[in-house]
CSV table of C-alpha atoms in Angstrom, one decimal:
chain,number,residue,atom,x,y,z
A,1,MET,CA,2.6,-67.0,-43.3
A,2,LYS,CA,2.1,-65.7,-40.0
A,3,GLN,CA,4.7,-62.9,-39.9
A,4,TYR,CA,5.2,-61.1,-35.6
A,5,VAL,CA,7.6,-58.1,-35.2
A,6,VAL,CA,8.8,-57.8,-31.8
A,7,ASP,CA,11.9,-56.1,-30.0
A,8,ALA,CA,14.2,-58.1,-28.8
A,9,PHE,CA,16.5,-57.2,-25.7
A,10,THR,CA,14.3,-54.6,-24.2
A,11,ASP,CA,11.2,-54.8,-22.5
A,12,GLN,CA,9.2,-51.8,-24.4
A,13,VAL,CA,8.2,-51.3,-27.9
A,14,PHE,CA,10.0,-49.0,-29.7
A,15,ARG,CA,13.8,-49.6,-28.2
A,16,GLY,CA,16.2,-52.7,-28.4
A,17,ASN,CA,16.5,-54.5,-31.9
A,18,PRO,CA,13.2,-55.3,-33.9
A,19,ALA,CA,12.8,-58.5,-35.5
A,20,ALA,CA,10.9,-60.1,-38.1
A,21,VAL,CA,9.9,-64.2,-36.8
A,22,CYS,CA,8.2,-66.1,-39.4
A,23,LEU,CA,6.7,-69.0,-38.6
A,24,PRO,CA,5.4,-70.8,-41.6
A,25,GLU,CA,4.5,-74.7,-42.1
A,26,SER,CA,7.3,-76.2,-44.0
A,27,TRP,CA,10.5,-74.2,-45.9
A,28,PRO,CA,10.0,-71.7,-48.2
A,29,SER,CA,12.4,-71.5,-51.3
A,30,ASP,CA,16.2,-69.8,-50.3
A,31,ALA,CA,15.1,-67.0,-52.9
A,32,LEU,CA,11.7,-65.9,-50.8
A,33,MET,CA,12.9,-66.2,-47.5
A,34,ALA,CA,15.5,-63.9,-49.2
A,35,SER,CA,13.1,-61.1,-51.2
A,36,ILE,CA,10.9,-61.3,-47.4
A,37,ALA,CA,14.1,-59.8,-45.8
A,38,MET,CA,14.5,-57.4,-48.0
A,39,GLU,CA,11.1,-56.5,-48.1
A,40,ASN,CA,11.5,-56.1,-44.4
A,41,ARG,CA,14.8,-54.3,-44.2
A,42,PHE,CA,15.3,-55.6,-40.5
A,43,SER,CA,18.5,-56.2,-39.9
A,44,GLU,CA,17.5,-59.5,-39.2
A,45,THR,CA,14.2,-61.9,-40.5
A,46,ALA,CA,14.1,-64.8,-38.9
A,47,PHE,CA,12.2,-68.2,-40.2
A,48,ALA,CA,11.8,-71.3,-37.9
A,49,VAL,CA,10.4,-74.3,-38.8
A,50,HIS,CA,8.5,-77.5,-36.3
A,51,GLU,CA,10.0,-80.5,-38.7
A,52,PRO,CA,9.9,-84.2,-36.8
A,53,GLU,CA,13.5,-82.9,-35.3
A,54,GLY,CA,12.4,-79.9,-33.3
A,55,TRP,CA,12.6,-76.6,-34.7
A,56,ARG,CA,15.4,-75.6,-37.0
A,57,LEU,CA,15.8,-72.1,-37.1
A,58,ARG,CA,17.3,-69.5,-39.9
A,59,TRP,CA,18.2,-65.6,-40.2
A,60,PHE,CA,18.3,-63.9,-42.8
A,61,THR,CA,20.1,-60.1,-43.2
A,62,PRO,CA,18.8,-57.7,-46.2
A,63,GLY,CA,22.2,-59.0,-47.4
A,64,GLY,CA,21.4,-62.8,-47.6
A,65,GLU,CA,21.8,-65.0,-44.7
A,66,ILE,CA,23.8,-65.2,-41.9
A,67,ASP,CA,25.2,-68.1,-39.6
A,68,LEU,CA,24.6,-66.7,-35.9
A,69,CYS,CA,22.1,-64.2,-35.0
A,70,GLY,CA,20.8,-63.1,-31.0
A,71,HIS,CA,18.2,-60.9,-31.6
A,72,ALA,CA,16.4,-62.8,-34.1
A,73,THR,CA,16.6,-66.2,-31.6
A,74,LEU,CA,15.6,-64.3,-28.7
A,75,ALA,CA,12.2,-63.0,-30.8
A,76,THR,CA,11.8,-66.1,-32.0
A,77,ALA,CA,12.1,-67.9,-28.6
A,78,TYR,CA,9.7,-64.7,-27.6
A,79,VAL,CA,7.4,-65.9,-30.4
A,80,ILE,CA,6.9,-70.2,-29.9
A,81,LEU,CA,7.0,-69.8,-25.9
A,82,ARG,CA,4.0,-66.9,-26.0
A,83,PHE,CA,2.1,-68.4,-28.8
A,84,VAL,CA,2.9,-71.9,-30.2
A,85,GLU,CA,4.6,-73.3,-26.7
A,86,PRO,CA,2.8,-71.4,-24.0
A,87,ASP,CA,3.2,-73.7,-21.0
A,88,ALA,CA,7.0,-74.5,-22.3
A,89,ASP,CA,9.4,-72.6,-20.6
A,90,MET,CA,12.5,-73.4,-23.1
A,91,VAL,CA,12.9,-74.0,-26.8
A,92,ARG,CA,16.0,-75.3,-28.9
A,93,PHE,CA,17.3,-74.4,-32.3
A,94,ARG,CA,19.1,-76.9,-34.9
A,95,THR,CA,21.2,-73.3,-36.3
A,96,MET,CA,24.0,-73.1,-38.6
A,97,SER,CA,26.1,-72.6,-35.7
A,98,GLY,CA,24.7,-76.3,-33.4
A,99,VAL,CA,22.0,-76.6,-31.0
A,100,LEU,CA,21.4,-73.4,-29.6
A,101,THR,CA,18.4,-72.9,-26.5
A,102,ALA,CA,16.6,-70.2,-24.8
A,103,ALA,CA,15.0,-70.4,-21.6
A,104,ARG,CA,12.2,-68.0,-19.9
A,105,THR,CA,12.2,-66.7,-16.8
A,106,ARG,CA,8.8,-66.0,-15.9
A,107,GLY,CA,7.7,-62.1,-14.7
A,108,ASP,CA,5.0,-61.2,-12.1
A,109,ASP,CA,1.5,-61.8,-13.6
A,110,GLY,CA,2.7,-62.9,-17.3
A,111,ALA,CA,4.7,-59.5,-17.8
A,112,GLY,CA,8.1,-58.4,-17.4
A,113,ASP,CA,9.9,-62.5,-18.8
A,114,VAL,CA,13.5,-62.8,-19.5
A,115,PHE,CA,15.0,-65.1,-21.8
A,116,THR,CA,18.6,-66.2,-21.6
A,117,MET,CA,20.1,-67.9,-24.4
A,118,ASP,CA,22.9,-70.1,-25.0
A,119,PHE,CA,25.1,-68.9,-28.1
A,120,PRO,CA,29.1,-70.2,-28.9
A,121,ALA,CA,31.8,-67.6,-27.8
A,122,PHE,CA,33.8,-66.3,-30.9
A,123,ASP,CA,37.3,-67.0,-30.7
A,124,ILE,CA,39.3,-64.1,-31.7
A,125,LYS,CA,43.1,-62.9,-32.4
A,126,PRO,CA,44.7,-60.3,-32.1
A,127,THR,CA,44.8,-58.0,-35.3
A,128,PRO,CA,46.8,-54.8,-36.0
A,129,VAL,CA,45.5,-51.5,-35.6
A,130,THR,CA,45.6,-49.8,-39.2
A,131,ASP,CA,44.9,-46.5,-40.4
A,132,THR,CA,42.0,-47.3,-42.6
A,133,MET,CA,40.3,-48.6,-39.6
A,134,GLU,CA,40.9,-45.0,-38.1
A,135,ARG,CA,39.7,-43.6,-41.5
A,136,ALA,CA,36.3,-46.0,-41.5
A,137,LEU,CA,35.7,-45.2,-37.7
A,138,GLY,CA,36.2,-42.3,-37.3
A,139,ALA,CA,38.2,-42.8,-34.9
A,140,ARG,CA,41.2,-44.7,-34.0
A,141,PRO,CA,41.1,-47.7,-31.8
A,142,VAL,CA,43.8,-48.8,-29.0
A,143,GLU,CA,43.3,-51.9,-29.9
A,144,ALA,CA,41.5,-54.4,-32.9
A,145,TRP,CA,40.7,-57.9,-32.4
A,146,LEU,CA,39.1,-60.7,-35.3
A,147,GLY,CA,36.7,-63.8,-35.1
A,148,ARG,CA,33.6,-64.1,-37.9
A,149,ASP,CA,33.9,-59.7,-37.2
A,150,LEU,CA,36.3,-57.0,-36.5
A,151,LEU,CA,36.2,-55.8,-32.9
A,152,CYS,CA,37.8,-52.4,-32.2
A,153,VAL,CA,38.5,-51.2,-28.8
A,154,MET,CA,38.2,-47.7,-27.9
A,155,PRO,CA,39.7,-45.7,-25.1
A,156,ASP,CA,36.5,-44.6,-23.6
A,157,GLU,CA,32.3,-44.7,-23.7
A,158,ARG,CA,31.8,-40.9,-25.4
A,159,THR,CA,34.2,-42.1,-28.6
A,160,VAL,CA,31.6,-44.9,-28.9
A,161,ARG,CA,28.8,-43.1,-28.6
A,162,ASP,CA,29.7,-40.6,-31.0
A,163,LEU,CA,31.0,-42.1,-33.5
A,164,ASP,CA,29.8,-41.6,-37.3
A,165,PRO,CA,31.6,-44.1,-39.6
A,166,ASP,CA,31.9,-43.9,-42.7
A,167,GLN,CA,29.9,-46.9,-44.0
A,168,GLU,CA,31.5,-47.4,-47.3
A,169,LEU,CA,35.4,-47.5,-45.5
A,170,LEU,CA,33.5,-49.6,-43.3
A,171,LYS,CA,33.5,-52.5,-46.0
A,172,ASP,CA,37.5,-51.8,-46.5
A,173,LEU,CA,38.0,-53.7,-42.9
A,174,PRO,CA,38.0,-57.4,-41.8
A,175,GLY,CA,35.7,-59.5,-41.0
A,176,LEU,CA,31.8,-59.6,-41.1
A,177,LEU,CA,30.8,-57.1,-39.3
A,178,ALA,CA,32.8,-54.1,-37.3
A,179,ASN,CA,32.0,-54.4,-33.5
A,180,VAL,CA,33.1,-51.5,-31.7
A,181,THR,CA,33.4,-51.6,-27.7
A,182,ALA,CA,34.8,-49.4,-24.6
A,183,ALA,CA,34.8,-50.1,-20.6
A,184,GLY,CA,31.6,-48.9,-19.7
A,185,ASP,CA,32.1,-45.0,-17.6
A,186,PRO,CA,32.3,-45.9,-13.7
A,187,GLY,CA,28.9,-45.4,-12.2
A,188,GLY,CA,27.0,-45.6,-15.5
A,189,GLY,CA,25.9,-49.2,-14.4
A,190,PHE,CA,27.4,-51.1,-17.6
A,191,ASP,CA,30.6,-53.2,-18.2
A,192,CYS,CA,30.7,-52.0,-21.5
A,193,VAL,CA,29.1,-50.7,-24.2
A,194,SER,CA,29.1,-51.4,-28.0
A,195,ARG,CA,28.0,-50.1,-30.9
A,196,SER,CA,28.1,-52.6,-34.2
A,197,PHE,CA,28.2,-51.7,-38.3
A,198,ALA,CA,27.5,-53.9,-40.5
A,199,PRO,CA,27.0,-52.3,-44.1
A,200,LYS,CA,28.0,-55.4,-45.6
A,201,LEU,CA,24.9,-57.2,-45.5
A,202,ASN,CA,23.2,-53.9,-46.2
A,203,VAL,CA,22.5,-52.9,-42.7
A,204,SER,CA,24.3,-49.5,-41.6
A,205,GLU,CA,24.0,-50.6,-37.4
A,206,ASP,CA,22.4,-52.9,-35.8
A,207,PRO,CA,20.6,-51.9,-32.7
A,208,VAL,CA,21.7,-54.5,-30.4
A,209,CYS,CA,23.5,-57.3,-31.6
A,210,GLY,CA,23.9,-60.6,-29.8
A,211,SER,CA,26.0,-62.6,-32.4
A,212,GLY,CA,28.8,-58.8,-32.0
A,213,HIS,CA,28.7,-59.9,-28.2
A,214,CYS,CA,29.5,-63.3,-28.8
A,215,HIS,CA,32.9,-61.1,-29.6
A,216,ILE,CA,32.5,-58.0,-27.0
A,217,LEU,CA,31.8,-60.2,-23.7
A,218,PRO,CA,34.4,-62.6,-24.3
A,219,TYR,CA,37.5,-60.1,-24.7
A,220,TRP,CA,35.0,-57.8,-21.1
A,221,SER,CA,35.5,-61.0,-19.1
A,222,GLU,CA,38.9,-61.3,-19.8
A,223,ARG,CA,39.5,-57.8,-19.2
A,224,LEU,CA,38.0,-57.4,-16.7
A,225,GLY,CA,38.1,-61.1,-15.1
A,226,LYS,CA,34.4,-61.3,-14.6
A,227,THR,CA,32.4,-64.1,-15.7
A,228,SER,CA,28.6,-62.1,-15.1
A,229,LEU,CA,28.4,-59.0,-17.1
A,230,THR,CA,25.6,-56.3,-18.2
A,231,ALA,CA,26.9,-54.5,-21.5
A,232,TYR,CA,24.9,-51.8,-23.1
A,233,GLN,CA,24.4,-51.2,-27.1
A,234,ALA,CA,24.5,-48.0,-26.9
A,235,SER,CA,22.4,-47.5,-30.9
A,236,ALA,CA,19.5,-44.8,-31.3
A,237,ARG,CA,17.3,-47.5,-29.7
A,238,GLY,CA,19.5,-48.3,-27.1
A,239,GLY,CA,19.5,-52.1,-25.6
A,240,ILE,CA,20.6,-54.1,-22.4
A,241,ILE,CA,22.1,-57.2,-22.6
A,242,HIS,CA,22.6,-59.0,-19.4
A,243,ALA,CA,25.3,-62.1,-20.0
A,244,THR,CA,28.3,-64.3,-18.6
A,245,VAL,CA,31.1,-65.8,-20.3
A,246,ALA,CA,32.3,-69.4,-19.6
A,247,GLY,CA,33.3,-72.6,-21.1
A,248,GLY,CA,33.7,-71.2,-24.6
A,249,ARG,CA,29.6,-70.1,-24.3
A,250,VAL,CA,27.9,-66.8,-23.4
A,251,GLY,CA,24.5,-66.5,-22.0
A,252,LEU,CA,22.4,-63.5,-23.6
A,253,GLY,CA,19.7,-62.7,-21.5
A,254,GLY,CA,17.1,-60.3,-22.3
A,255,GLY,CA,13.7,-58.7,-22.3
A,256,ALA,CA,11.3,-59.0,-25.6
A,257,ALA,CA,7.8,-57.1,-26.7
A,258,LEU,CA,5.5,-57.3,-29.4
A,259,PHE,CA,5.2,-54.9,-31.7
A,260,SER,CA,2.6,-56.4,-34.3
A,261,VAL,CA,1.1,-59.8,-36.0
A,262,GLY,CA,0.4,-59.9,-39.5
A,263,THR,CA,-0.1,-62.7,-42.3
A,264,ILE,CA,2.4,-62.1,-45.5
A,265,LEU,CA,1.0,-62.7,-48.8
A,266,PRO,CA,4.1,-64.3,-51.0
A,267,ASP,CA,1.9,-64.5,-53.9
């Protein structure tokens, strides 16, 4: 089985969010896909199979299958449009979250391609800020919202960057992931900064979380009165997302860099 490792939401390796992309000719068993994801230890391993109806895409974390993943979708689009369908500039995926598209804008001389994905926005509702949130995160949010994930809003960018949360206490918080965000500092070039923690999926921190930004970006779009935003994920690796928010959808754009190409030998 061919496997590619791609750094997403960046234009250089060792930055952004690494994802493994596997392109089997037919579907492996769920158990094998879960084992490959655990072996890889990336936040997500993507599996894409070209079925009669088109591409189907699934995502596995080290803790199991997940319903939506942004960076591994970008990485899969990069692999397909570079190695499998190089003359195409769009790919559609059938997924657990419906049909997702990824379009390529070609860079100069074949470098610097940008991939823009069309994702559903999560419906988030306010939820009380609790002492448990403060203990888990190490700082008290000024607001909290809940969709699939928990979204905690902090008073400033520095608080987000300096967080050192208690991974075990994070498991007691509602939501699948814990996304923490604040407005970007004036003059910093970003509308918002964020970090995403997923110990329930055996991922302490997701370097750049696309599905997390399907919570984060609708919040900031409403708060700032903007439909086009630039977001920075302030993890150790860092990553930039160029986004649009409209009509219950989120457009997530970014680059990708190929780290490796290999073959998995599951037998």
